[in-house]
mmCIF file of C-alpha atoms and ligand atoms in Angstrom:
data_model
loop_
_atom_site.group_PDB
_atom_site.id
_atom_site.type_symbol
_atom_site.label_atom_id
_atom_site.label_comp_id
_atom_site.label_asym_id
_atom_site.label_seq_id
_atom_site.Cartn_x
_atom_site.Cartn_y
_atom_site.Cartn_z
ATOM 1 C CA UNK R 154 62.946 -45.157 43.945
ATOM 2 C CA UNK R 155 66.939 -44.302 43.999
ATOM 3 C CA UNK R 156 67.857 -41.823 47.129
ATOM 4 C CA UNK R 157 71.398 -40.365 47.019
ATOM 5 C CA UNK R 158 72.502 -39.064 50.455
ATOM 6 C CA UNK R 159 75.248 -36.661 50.405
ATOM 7 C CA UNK R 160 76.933 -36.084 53.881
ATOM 8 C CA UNK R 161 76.503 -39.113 55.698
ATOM 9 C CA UNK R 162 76.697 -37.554 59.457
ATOM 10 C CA UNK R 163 74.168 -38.302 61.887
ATOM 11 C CA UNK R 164 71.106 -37.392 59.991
ATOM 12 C CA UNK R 165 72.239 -38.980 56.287
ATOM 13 C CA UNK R 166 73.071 -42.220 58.204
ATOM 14 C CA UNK R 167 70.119 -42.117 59.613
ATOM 15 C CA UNK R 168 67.682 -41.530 56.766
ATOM 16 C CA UNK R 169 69.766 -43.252 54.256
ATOM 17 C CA UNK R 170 69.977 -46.371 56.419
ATOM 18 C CA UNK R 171 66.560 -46.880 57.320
ATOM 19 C CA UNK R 172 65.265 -46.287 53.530
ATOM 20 C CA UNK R 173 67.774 -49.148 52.527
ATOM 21 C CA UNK R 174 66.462 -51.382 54.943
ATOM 22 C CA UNK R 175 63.240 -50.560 53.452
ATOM 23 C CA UNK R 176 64.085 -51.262 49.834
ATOM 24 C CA UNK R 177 64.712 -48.383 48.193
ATOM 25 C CA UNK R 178 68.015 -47.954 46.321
ATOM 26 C CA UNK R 179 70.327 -45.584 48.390
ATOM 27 C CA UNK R 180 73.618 -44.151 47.639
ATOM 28 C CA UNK R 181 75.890 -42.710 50.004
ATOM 29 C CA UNK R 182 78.138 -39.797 49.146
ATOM 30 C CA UNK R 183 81.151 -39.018 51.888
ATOM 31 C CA UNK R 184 83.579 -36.187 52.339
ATOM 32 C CA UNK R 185 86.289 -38.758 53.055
ATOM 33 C CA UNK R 186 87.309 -42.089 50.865
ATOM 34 C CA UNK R 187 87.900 -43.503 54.292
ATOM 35 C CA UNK R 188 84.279 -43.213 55.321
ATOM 36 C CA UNK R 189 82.661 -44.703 51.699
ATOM 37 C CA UNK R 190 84.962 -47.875 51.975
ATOM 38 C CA UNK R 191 83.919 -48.505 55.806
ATOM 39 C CA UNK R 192 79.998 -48.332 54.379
ATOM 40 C CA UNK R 193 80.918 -50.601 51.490
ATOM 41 C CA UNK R 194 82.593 -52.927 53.581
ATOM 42 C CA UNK R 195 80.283 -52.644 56.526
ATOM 43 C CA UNK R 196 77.271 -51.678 55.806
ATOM 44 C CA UNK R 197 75.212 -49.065 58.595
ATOM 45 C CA UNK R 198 74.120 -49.956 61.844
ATOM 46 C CA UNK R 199 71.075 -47.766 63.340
ATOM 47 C CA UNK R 200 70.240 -48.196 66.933
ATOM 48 C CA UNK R 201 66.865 -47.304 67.949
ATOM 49 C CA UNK R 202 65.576 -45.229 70.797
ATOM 50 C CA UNK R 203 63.939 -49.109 72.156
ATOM 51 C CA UNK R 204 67.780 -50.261 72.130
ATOM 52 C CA UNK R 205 66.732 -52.130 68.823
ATOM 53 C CA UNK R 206 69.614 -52.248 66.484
ATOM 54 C CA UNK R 207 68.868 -52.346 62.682
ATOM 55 C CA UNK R 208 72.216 -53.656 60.547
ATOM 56 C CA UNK R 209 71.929 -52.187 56.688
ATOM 57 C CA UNK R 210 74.560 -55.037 55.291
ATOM 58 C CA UNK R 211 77.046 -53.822 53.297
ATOM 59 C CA UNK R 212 74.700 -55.205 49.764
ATOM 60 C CA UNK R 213 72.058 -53.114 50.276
ATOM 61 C CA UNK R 214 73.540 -49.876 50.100
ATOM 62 C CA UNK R 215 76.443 -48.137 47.617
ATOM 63 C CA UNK R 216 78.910 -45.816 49.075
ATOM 64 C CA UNK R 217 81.642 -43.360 47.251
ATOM 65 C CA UNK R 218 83.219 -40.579 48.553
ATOM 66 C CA UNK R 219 82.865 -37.118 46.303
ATOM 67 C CA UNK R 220 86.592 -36.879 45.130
ATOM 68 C CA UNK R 221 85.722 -39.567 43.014
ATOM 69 C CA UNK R 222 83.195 -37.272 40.989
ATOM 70 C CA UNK R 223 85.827 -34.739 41.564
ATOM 71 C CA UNK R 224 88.791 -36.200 40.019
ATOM 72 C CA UNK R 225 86.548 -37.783 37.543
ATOM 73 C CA UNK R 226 87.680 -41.779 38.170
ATOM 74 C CA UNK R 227 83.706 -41.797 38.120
ATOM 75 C CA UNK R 228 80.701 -41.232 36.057
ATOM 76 C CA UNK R 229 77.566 -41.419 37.040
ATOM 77 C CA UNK R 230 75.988 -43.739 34.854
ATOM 78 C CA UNK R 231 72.486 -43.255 33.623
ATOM 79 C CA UNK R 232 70.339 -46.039 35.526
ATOM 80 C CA UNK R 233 72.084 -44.694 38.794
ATOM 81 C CA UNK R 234 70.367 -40.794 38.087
ATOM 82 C CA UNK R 235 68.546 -40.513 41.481
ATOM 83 C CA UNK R 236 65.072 -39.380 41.997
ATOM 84 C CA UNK R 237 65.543 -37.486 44.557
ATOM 85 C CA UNK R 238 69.107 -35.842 46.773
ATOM 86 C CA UNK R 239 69.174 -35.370 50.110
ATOM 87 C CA UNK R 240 71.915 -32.886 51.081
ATOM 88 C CA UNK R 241 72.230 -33.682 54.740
ATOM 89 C CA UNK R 242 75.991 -31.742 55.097
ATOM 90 C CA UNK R 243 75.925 -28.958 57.500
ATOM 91 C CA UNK R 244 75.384 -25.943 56.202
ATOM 92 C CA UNK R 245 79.161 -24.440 55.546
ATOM 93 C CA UNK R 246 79.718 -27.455 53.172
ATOM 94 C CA UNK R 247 77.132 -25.428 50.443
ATOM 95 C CA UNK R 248 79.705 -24.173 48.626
ATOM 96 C CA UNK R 249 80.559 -24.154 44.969
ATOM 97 C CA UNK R 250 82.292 -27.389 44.791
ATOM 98 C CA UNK R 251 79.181 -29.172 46.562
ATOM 99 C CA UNK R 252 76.803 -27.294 44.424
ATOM 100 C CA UNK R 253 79.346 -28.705 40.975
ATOM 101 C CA UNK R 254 78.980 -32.162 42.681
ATOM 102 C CA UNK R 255 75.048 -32.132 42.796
ATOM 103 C CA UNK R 256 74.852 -31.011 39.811
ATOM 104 C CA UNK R 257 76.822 -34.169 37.826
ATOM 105 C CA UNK R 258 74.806 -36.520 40.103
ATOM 106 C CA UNK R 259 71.753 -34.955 39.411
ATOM 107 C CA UNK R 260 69.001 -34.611 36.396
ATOM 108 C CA UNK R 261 66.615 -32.325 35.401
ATOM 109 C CA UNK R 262 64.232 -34.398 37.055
ATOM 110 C CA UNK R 263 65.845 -34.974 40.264
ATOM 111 C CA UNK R 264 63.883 -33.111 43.756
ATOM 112 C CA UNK R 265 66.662 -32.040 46.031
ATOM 113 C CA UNK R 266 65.879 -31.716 49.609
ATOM 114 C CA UNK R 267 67.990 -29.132 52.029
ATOM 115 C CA UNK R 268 68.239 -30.411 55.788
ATOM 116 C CA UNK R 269 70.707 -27.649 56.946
ATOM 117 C CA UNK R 270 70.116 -25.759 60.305
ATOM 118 C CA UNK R 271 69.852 -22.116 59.789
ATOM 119 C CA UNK R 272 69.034 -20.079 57.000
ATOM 120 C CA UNK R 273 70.949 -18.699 53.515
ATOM 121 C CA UNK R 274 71.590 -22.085 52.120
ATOM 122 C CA UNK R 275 68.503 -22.205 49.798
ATOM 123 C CA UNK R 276 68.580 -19.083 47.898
ATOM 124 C CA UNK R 277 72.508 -20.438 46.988
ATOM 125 C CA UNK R 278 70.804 -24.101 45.918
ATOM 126 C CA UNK R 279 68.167 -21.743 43.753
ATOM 127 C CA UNK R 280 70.819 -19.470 42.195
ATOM 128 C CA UNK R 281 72.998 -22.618 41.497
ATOM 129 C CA UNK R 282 69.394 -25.124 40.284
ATOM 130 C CA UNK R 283 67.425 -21.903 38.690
ATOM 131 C CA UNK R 284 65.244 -24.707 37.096
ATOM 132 C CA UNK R 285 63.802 -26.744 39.786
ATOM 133 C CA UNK R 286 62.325 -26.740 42.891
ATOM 134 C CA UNK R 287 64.302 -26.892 46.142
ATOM 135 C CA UNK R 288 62.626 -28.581 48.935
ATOM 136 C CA UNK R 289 63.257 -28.011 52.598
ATOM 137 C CA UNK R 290 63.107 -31.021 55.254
ATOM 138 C CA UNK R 291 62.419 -29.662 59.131
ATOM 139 C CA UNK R 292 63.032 -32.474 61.133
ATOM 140 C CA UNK R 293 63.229 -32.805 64.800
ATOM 141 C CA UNK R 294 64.814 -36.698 64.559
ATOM 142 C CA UNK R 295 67.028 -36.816 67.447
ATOM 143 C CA UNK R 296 70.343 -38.722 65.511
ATOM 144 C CA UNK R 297 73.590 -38.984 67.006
ATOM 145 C CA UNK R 298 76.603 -40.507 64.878
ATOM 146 C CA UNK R 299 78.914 -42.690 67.338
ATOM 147 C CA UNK R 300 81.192 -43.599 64.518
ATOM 148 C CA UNK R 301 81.159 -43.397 60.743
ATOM 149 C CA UNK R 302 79.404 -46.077 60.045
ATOM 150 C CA UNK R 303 77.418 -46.333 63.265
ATOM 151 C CA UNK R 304 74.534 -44.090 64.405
ATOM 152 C CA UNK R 305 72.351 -43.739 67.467
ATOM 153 C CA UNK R 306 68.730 -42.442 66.748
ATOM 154 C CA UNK R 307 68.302 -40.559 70.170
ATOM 155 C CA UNK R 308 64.293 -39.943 69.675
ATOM 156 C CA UNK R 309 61.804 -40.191 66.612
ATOM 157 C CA UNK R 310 61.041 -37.251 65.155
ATOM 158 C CA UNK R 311 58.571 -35.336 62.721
ATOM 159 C CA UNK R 312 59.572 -34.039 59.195
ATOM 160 C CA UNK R 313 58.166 -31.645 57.828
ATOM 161 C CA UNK R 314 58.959 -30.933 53.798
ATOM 162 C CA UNK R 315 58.048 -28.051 52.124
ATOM 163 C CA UNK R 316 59.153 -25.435 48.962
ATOM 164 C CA UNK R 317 60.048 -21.994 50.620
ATOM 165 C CA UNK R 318 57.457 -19.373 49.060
ATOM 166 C CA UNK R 319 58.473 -15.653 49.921
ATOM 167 C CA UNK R 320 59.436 -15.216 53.137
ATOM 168 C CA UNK R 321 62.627 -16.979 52.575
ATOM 169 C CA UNK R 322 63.514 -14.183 49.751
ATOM 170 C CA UNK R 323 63.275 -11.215 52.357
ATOM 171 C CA UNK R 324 67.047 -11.308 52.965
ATOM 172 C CA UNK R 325 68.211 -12.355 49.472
ATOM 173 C CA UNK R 326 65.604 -11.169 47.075
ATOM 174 C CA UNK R 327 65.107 -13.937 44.894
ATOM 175 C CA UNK R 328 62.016 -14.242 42.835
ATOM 176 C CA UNK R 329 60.266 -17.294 43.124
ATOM 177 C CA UNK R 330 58.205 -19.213 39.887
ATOM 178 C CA UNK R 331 55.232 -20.641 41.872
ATOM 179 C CA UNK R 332 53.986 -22.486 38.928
ATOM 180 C CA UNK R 333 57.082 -24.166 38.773
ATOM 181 C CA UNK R 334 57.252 -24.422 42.766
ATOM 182 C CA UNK R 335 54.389 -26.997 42.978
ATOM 183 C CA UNK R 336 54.726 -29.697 45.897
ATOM 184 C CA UNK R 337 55.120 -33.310 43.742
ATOM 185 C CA UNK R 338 56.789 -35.059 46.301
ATOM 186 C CA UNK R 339 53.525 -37.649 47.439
ATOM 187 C CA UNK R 340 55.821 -40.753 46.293
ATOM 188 C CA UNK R 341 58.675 -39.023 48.547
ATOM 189 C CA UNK R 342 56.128 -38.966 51.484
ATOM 190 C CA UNK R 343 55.208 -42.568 51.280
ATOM 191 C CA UNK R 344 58.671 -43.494 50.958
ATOM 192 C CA UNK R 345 59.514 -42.152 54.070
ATOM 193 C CA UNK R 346 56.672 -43.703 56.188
ATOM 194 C CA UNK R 347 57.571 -46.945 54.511
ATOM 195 C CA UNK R 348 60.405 -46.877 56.119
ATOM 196 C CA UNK R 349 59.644 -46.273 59.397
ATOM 197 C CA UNK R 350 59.567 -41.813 59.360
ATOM 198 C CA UNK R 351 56.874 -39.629 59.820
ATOM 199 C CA UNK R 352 56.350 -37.002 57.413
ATOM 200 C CA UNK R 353 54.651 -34.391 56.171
ATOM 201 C CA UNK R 354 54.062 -32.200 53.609
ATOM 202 C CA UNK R 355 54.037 -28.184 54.674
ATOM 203 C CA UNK R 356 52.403 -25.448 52.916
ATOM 204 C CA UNK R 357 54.119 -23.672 55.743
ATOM 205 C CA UNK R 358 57.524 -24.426 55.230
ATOM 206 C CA UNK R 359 58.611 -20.558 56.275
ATOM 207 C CA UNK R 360 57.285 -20.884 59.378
ATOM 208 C CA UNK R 361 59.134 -23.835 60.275
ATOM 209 C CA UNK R 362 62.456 -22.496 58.780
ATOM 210 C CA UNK R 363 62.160 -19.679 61.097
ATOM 211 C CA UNK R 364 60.455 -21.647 63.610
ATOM 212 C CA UNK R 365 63.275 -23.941 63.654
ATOM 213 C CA UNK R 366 66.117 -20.775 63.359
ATOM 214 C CA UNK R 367 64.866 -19.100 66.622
ATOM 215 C CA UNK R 368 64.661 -22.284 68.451
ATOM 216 C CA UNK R 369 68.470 -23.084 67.541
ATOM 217 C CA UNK R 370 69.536 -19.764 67.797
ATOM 218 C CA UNK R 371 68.510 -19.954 71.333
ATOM 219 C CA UNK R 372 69.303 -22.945 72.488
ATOM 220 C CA UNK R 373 72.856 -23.706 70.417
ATOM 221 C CA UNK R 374 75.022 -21.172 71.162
ATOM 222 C CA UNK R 375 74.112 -21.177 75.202
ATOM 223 C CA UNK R 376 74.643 -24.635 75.385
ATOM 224 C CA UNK R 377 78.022 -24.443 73.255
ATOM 225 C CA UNK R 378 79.616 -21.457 75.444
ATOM 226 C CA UNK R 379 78.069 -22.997 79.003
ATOM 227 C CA UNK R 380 78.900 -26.919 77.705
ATOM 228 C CA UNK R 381 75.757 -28.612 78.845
ATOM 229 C CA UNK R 382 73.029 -30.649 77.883
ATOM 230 C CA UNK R 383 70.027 -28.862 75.932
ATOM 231 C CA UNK R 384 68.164 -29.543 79.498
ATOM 232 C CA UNK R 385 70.678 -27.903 82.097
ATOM 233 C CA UNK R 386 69.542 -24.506 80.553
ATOM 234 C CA UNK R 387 66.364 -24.700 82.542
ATOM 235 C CA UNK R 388 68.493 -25.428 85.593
ATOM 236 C CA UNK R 389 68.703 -22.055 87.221
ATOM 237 C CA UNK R 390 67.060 -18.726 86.654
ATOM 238 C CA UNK R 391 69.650 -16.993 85.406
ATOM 239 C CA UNK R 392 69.943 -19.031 82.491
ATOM 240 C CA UNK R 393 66.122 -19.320 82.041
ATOM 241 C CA UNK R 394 66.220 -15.275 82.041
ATOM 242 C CA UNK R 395 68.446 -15.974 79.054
ATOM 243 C CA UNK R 396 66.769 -18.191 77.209
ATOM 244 C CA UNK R 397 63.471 -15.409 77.752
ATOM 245 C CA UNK R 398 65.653 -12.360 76.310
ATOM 246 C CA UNK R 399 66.936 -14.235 73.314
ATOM 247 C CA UNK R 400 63.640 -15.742 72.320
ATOM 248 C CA UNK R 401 61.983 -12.225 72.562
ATOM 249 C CA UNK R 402 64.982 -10.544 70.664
ATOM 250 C CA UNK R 403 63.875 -12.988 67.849
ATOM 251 C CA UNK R 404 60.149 -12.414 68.241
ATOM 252 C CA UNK R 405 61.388 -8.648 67.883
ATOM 253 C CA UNK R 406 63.177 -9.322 64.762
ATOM 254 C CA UNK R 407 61.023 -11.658 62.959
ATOM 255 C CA UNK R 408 58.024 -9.083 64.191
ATOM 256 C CA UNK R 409 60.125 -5.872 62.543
ATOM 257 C CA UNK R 410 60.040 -8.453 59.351
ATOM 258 C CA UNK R 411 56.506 -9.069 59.351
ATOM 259 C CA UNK R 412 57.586 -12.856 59.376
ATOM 260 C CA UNK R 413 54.808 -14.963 61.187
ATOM 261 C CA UNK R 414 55.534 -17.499 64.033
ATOM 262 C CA UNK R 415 53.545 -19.231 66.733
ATOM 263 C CA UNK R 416 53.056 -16.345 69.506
ATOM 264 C CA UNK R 417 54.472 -18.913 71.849
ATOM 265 C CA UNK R 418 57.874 -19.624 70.922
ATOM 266 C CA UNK R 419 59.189 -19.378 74.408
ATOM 267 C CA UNK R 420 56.993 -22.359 75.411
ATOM 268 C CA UNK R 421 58.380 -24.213 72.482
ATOM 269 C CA UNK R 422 61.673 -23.731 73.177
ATOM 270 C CA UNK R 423 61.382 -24.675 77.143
ATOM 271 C CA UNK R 424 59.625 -27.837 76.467
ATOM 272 C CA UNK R 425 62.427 -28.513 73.434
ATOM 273 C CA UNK R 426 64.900 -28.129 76.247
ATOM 274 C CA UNK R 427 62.722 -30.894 78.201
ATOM 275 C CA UNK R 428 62.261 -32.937 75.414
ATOM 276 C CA UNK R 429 66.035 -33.156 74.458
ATOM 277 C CA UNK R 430 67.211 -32.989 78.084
ATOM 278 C CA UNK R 431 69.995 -35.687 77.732
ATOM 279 C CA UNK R 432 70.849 -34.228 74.120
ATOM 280 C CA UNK R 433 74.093 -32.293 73.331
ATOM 281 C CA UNK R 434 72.996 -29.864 70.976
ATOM 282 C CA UNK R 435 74.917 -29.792 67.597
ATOM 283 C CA UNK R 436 76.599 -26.857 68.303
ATOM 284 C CA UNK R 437 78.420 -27.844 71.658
ATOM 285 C CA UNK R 438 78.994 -30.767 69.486
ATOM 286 C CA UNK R 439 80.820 -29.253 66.735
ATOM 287 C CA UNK R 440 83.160 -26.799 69.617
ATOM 288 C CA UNK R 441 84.252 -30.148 71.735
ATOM 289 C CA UNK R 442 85.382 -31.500 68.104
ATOM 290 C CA UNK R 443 87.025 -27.853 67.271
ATOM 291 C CA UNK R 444 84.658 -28.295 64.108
ATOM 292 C CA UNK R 445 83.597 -24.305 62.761
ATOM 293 C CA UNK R 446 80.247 -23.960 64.303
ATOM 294 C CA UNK R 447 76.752 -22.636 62.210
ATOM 295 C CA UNK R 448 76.952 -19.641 64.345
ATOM 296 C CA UNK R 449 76.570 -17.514 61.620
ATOM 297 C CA UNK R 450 73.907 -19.035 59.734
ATOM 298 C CA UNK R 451 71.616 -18.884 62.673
ATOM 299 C CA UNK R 452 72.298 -15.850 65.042
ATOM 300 C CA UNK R 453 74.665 -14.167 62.235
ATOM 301 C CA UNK R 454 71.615 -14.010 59.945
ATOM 302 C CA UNK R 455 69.584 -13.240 62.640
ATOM 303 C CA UNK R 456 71.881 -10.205 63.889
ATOM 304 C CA UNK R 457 71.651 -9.576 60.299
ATOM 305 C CA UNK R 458 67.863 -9.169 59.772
ATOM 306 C CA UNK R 459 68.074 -7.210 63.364
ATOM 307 C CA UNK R 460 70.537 -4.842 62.066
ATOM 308 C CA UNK R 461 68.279 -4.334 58.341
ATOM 309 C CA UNK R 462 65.012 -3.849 60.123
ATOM 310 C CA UNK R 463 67.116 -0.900 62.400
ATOM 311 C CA UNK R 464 66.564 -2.585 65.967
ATOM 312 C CA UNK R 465 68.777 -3.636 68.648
ATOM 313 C CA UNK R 466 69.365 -7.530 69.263
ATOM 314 C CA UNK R 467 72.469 -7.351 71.734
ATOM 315 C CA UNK R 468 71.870 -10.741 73.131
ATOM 316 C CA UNK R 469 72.019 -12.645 69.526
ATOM 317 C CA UNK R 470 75.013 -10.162 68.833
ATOM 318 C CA UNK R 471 77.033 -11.217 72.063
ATOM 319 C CA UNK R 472 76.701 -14.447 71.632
ATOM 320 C CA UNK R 473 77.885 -14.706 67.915
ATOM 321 C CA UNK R 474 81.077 -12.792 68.924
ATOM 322 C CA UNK R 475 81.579 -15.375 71.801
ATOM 323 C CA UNK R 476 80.926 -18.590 69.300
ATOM 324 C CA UNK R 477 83.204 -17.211 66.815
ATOM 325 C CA UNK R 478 85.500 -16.369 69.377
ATOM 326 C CA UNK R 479 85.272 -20.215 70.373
ATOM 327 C CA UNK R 480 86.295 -21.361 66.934
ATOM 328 C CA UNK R 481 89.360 -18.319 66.335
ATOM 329 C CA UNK R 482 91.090 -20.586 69.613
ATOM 330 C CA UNK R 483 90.871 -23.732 68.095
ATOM 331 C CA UNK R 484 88.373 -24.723 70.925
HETATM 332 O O1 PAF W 252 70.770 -28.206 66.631
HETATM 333 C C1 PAF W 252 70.351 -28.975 67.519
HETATM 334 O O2 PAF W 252 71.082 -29.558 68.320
HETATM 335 C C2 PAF W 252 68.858 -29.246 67.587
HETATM 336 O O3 PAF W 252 68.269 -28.652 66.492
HETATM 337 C C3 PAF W 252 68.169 -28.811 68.886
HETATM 338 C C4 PAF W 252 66.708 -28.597 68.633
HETATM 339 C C5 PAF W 252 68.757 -27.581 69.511
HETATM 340 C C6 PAF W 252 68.208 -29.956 69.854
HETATM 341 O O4 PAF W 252 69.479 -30.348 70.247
#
């Protein structure tokens, strides 16, 4: 199996690390020509949640940085066509160049997998691939990069990988070929839990995407603008009041969309405070870096559905002026 990872942060290092160390053929592609060279010369280091660390030497992985597709100093030669892509950037990098990119690397028979926060993302990978399926990976891996070669797996996780059906299409109205959208990805599944993941396949992919959205649009942007740890949100009541009011603006919204969640989201995202105490959600992360946030792929697109359904969500709207705010200073 051949697994090209494109955005080695946190999450690419992590899965594209631990499938090399499990055999299968994985390529790295990096924003920066800096970052591929370090990989080829040095291989990725993973270091478990038992302290454990796993070293991927430098042989058992390739690395190249995207200008090189860019400027054309490389083709992709035919035995390199990988089965599948994961596109583990953040979500502002799905733009037209990435999309160009994926599409030299790729073949008609290649799956590509989307592990962005946030929604908006797939119906641009649909309009751009109108003749494949798009997969979506929901994964609650804890994975923290310390440097560019070097990343910290801060607790094992669940995947959960799926093919959008309509829900997703609510905002963006695309049309969706469910013949075409059938689930082949059992090889893909057995990969992963060869290599150490657990995963699943989801008829309820949806779900999760908005599962997921609500739980980051809660937690992400309170944590960014009060700078503390996922689990200092349940420290006093006032934030805890906060937490209540933005989950049930969501319920609200998703409710006004007839979009169907667990009824008890606000449990879920208390205990994913607990269960990522320690963690610095990636949000806070990207404002103490002065990196553009996903602000508006997860409370601008939920202000958005508020705002097309005709209610009021003043929390979510608040708070997306205060993160951009954040990023206009440079912060
Ligand atoms: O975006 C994040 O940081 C994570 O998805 C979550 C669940 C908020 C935990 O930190």
């Amino acid at each position: 199996m051949k697994v090209d990872i494109i955005g080695a942060g946190a999450l690419g290092l992590l899965f594209g690390g631990k499938l090399a160390a499990g055999g299968v053929r994985v390529r790295f592609w990096t924003r920066t020509t800096e970052q591929a060279r370090l990989l080829r010369e040095e291989g990725v280091h993973i270091e478990e949640p038992n302290s454990a660390l796993l070293h991927i030497a430098p042989s058992m992985i390739l690395a190249h940085s995207v200008n090189d597709i860019v400027d054309g100093s490389m083709n992709n030669s035919e035995e390199e066509v990988p089965d599948w892509i994961f596109v583990t950037t953040k979500q502002r990098s799905v733009d037209h160049d990435l999309l160009d990119i994926i599409g030299q690397i790729a073949c008609p028979k290649t799956g590509i997998i989307c592990f962005q926060n946030g929604i908006g993302h797939i119906e641009i990978f649909r309009s751009a691939f109108k003749n494949r399926s798009i997969y979506v990976a929901i994964t609650t891996e804890g994975a923290k990069r310390r440097d560019s070669h070097y990343v910290i797996r801060a607790g094992v996780g669940s995947t959960q990988i799926g093919i959008p059906q309509a829900s997703q299409s609510l905002l963006y109205n695309d049309s969706i070929d469910k013949k075409k959208d059938q689930f082949n990805g059992e090889d893909l599944l057995k990969m992963l839990e060869s290599a150490g993941f657990e995963a699943f396949l989801s008829k309820e992919i949806d779900r999760e995407i908005y599962r997921k959205l609500l739980i980051n649009a809660v937690i992400n942007p309170l944590t960014a603008i009060w700078r503390i740890p996922n689990g200092e949100l349940l420290d006093t009541k006032l934030r805890v009041a906060m937490l209540k009011q933005l989950c049930e603006e969501g319920m609200r919204i998703y409710e006004a969309h007839q979009i169907s969640i667990p009824s008890n989201m606000y449990e879920q995202i208390i205990s994913v405070c607990q269960s990522t105490a320690g963690n610095i959600s990636s949000m806070l992360s990207d404002v103490l870096k002065g990196a553009p946030t996903e602000i508006d792929s997860i409370n601008g697109r939920l202000t958005e559905m508020a705002q097309a359904a005709g209610i009021s969500a003043p929390g979510h709207e608040i708070l997306l002026n205060l993160v951009r705010g954040l990023e206009a200073a440079g912060d």
